Short mmCIF file of C-alpha atoms in Angstrom, two decimals:
data_model
loop_
_atom_site.label_atom_id
_atom_site.label_comp_id
_atom_site.label_asym_id
_atom_site.label_seq_id
_atom_site.Cartn_x
_atom_site.Cartn_y
_atom_site.Cartn_z
CA UNK A 1 -5.67 52.84 74.44
CA UNK A 2 -6.73 55.78 75.74
CA UNK A 3 -10.21 57.43 74.05
CA UNK A 4 -7.65 61.09 73.39
CA UNK A 5 -5.16 58.65 71.90
CA UNK A 6 -8.02 56.84 69.94
CA UNK A 7 -8.55 60.17 68.72
CA UNK A 8 -5.31 61.67 67.78
CA UNK A 9 -4.96 58.42 66.21
CA UNK A 10 -7.67 58.79 64.01
CA UNK A 11 -7.68 63.01 63.42
CA UNK A 12 -3.83 61.89 62.27
CA UNK A 13 -4.64 59.46 59.55
CA UNK A 14 -7.44 61.61 58.96
CA UNK A 15 -4.32 63.69 57.20
CA UNK A 16 -3.11 61.40 55.71
CA UNK A 17 -5.89 60.11 53.65
CA UNK A 18 -10.17 60.40 53.11
CA UNK A 19 -9.81 56.63 52.85
CA UNK A 20 -8.87 53.78 54.91
CA UNK A 21 -7.86 52.48 50.80
CA UNK A 22 -5.23 55.92 50.32
CA UNK A 23 -4.41 55.76 54.66
CA UNK A 24 -3.09 52.56 53.83
CA UNK A 25 -1.22 53.07 50.69
CA UNK A 26 0.98 56.09 52.04
CA UNK A 27 1.46 54.35 55.23
CA UNK A 28 2.54 50.65 53.23
CA UNK A 29 0.03 48.79 55.78
CA UNK A 30 -3.06 46.36 55.12
CA UNK A 31 -6.72 48.08 54.83
CA UNK A 32 -7.71 45.58 57.79
CA UNK A 33 -4.40 47.16 59.49
CA UNK A 34 -5.54 50.71 59.08
CA UNK A 35 -9.09 49.33 60.94
CA UNK A 36 -7.88 47.57 63.48
CA UNK A 37 -5.94 50.11 64.20
CA UNK A 38 -9.34 53.06 64.34
CA UNK A 39 -11.33 50.62 65.99
CA UNK A 40 -9.01 50.28 68.92
CA UNK A 41 -7.86 46.46 68.38
CA UNK A 42 -4.63 46.99 67.60
CA UNK A 43 -1.43 49.79 68.47
CA UNK A 44 -0.01 50.84 66.27
CA UNK A 45 4.47 49.88 66.83
CA UNK A 46 6.64 52.80 66.81
CA UNK A 47 7.75 52.25 63.24
CA UNK A 48 4.38 52.61 62.10
CA UNK A 49 4.04 55.71 64.39
CA UNK A 50 6.53 57.37 63.49
CA UNK A 51 5.02 57.53 59.60
CA UNK A 52 1.89 58.52 60.98
CA UNK A 53 3.49 61.44 62.40
CA UNK A 54 5.43 61.80 59.02
CA UNK A 55 2.69 61.63 57.31
CA UNK A 56 0.70 63.55 59.25
CA UNK A 57 3.04 66.66 60.10
CA UNK A 58 1.71 66.07 63.93
CA UNK A 59 4.10 64.57 66.31
CA UNK A 60 3.70 61.29 67.79
CA UNK A 61 3.67 63.46 71.13
CA UNK A 62 0.66 65.69 69.53
CA UNK A 63 -1.66 62.13 68.76
CA UNK A 64 -0.84 60.78 71.53
CA UNK A 65 -2.62 63.71 73.33
CA UNK A 66 -5.29 63.22 71.57
CA UNK A 67 -4.17 65.69 68.51
CA UNK A 68 -4.28 69.54 68.22
CA UNK A 69 -8.02 69.57 69.46
CA UNK A 70 -7.44 67.54 72.42
CA UNK A 71 -8.85 70.30 74.60
CA UNK A 72 -11.36 72.08 72.89
CA UNK A 73 -13.09 69.83 74.48
CA UNK A 74 -16.10 70.06 71.55
CA UNK A 75 -18.38 68.12 69.60
CA UNK A 76 -17.40 70.06 66.02
CA UNK A 77 -14.29 69.72 67.00
CA UNK A 78 -14.16 65.75 67.34
CA UNK A 79 -16.16 65.04 64.76
CA UNK A 80 -14.35 67.36 62.20
CA UNK A 81 -11.31 65.64 62.91
CA UNK A 82 -12.64 62.14 61.97
CA UNK A 83 -15.69 62.67 59.77
CA UNK A 84 -16.25 58.30 60.25
CA UNK A 85 -16.74 58.83 63.21
CA UNK A 86 -19.81 61.33 64.21
CA UNK A 87 -20.40 61.93 68.21
CA UNK A 88 -23.71 64.48 69.75
CA UNK A 89 -23.57 66.06 72.35
CA UNK A 90 -25.64 64.71 75.82
CA UNK A 91 -27.92 67.09 77.63
CA UNK A 92 -27.96 67.78 80.49
CA UNK A 93 -30.36 66.05 83.28
#
């Protein structure tokens, strides 16, 4: 599973609900399933990817490529896409 896919998946889930419980209910899966997806331990199957795309309003390709901000490359866009994840910039040395 690539970092861009993880970012896209987290972004899509954040559009579906603000909590893992809300995301699970909207998608018809368990909270532990959402947790495993978000942690990168498991990957949604095709049926669940279709549900995620449908509920988030994104197409599956956009999710797999990292979401609509995939190529923006900014820390702020990553943090806004997934409030549960905080990324900070690393100073150049």
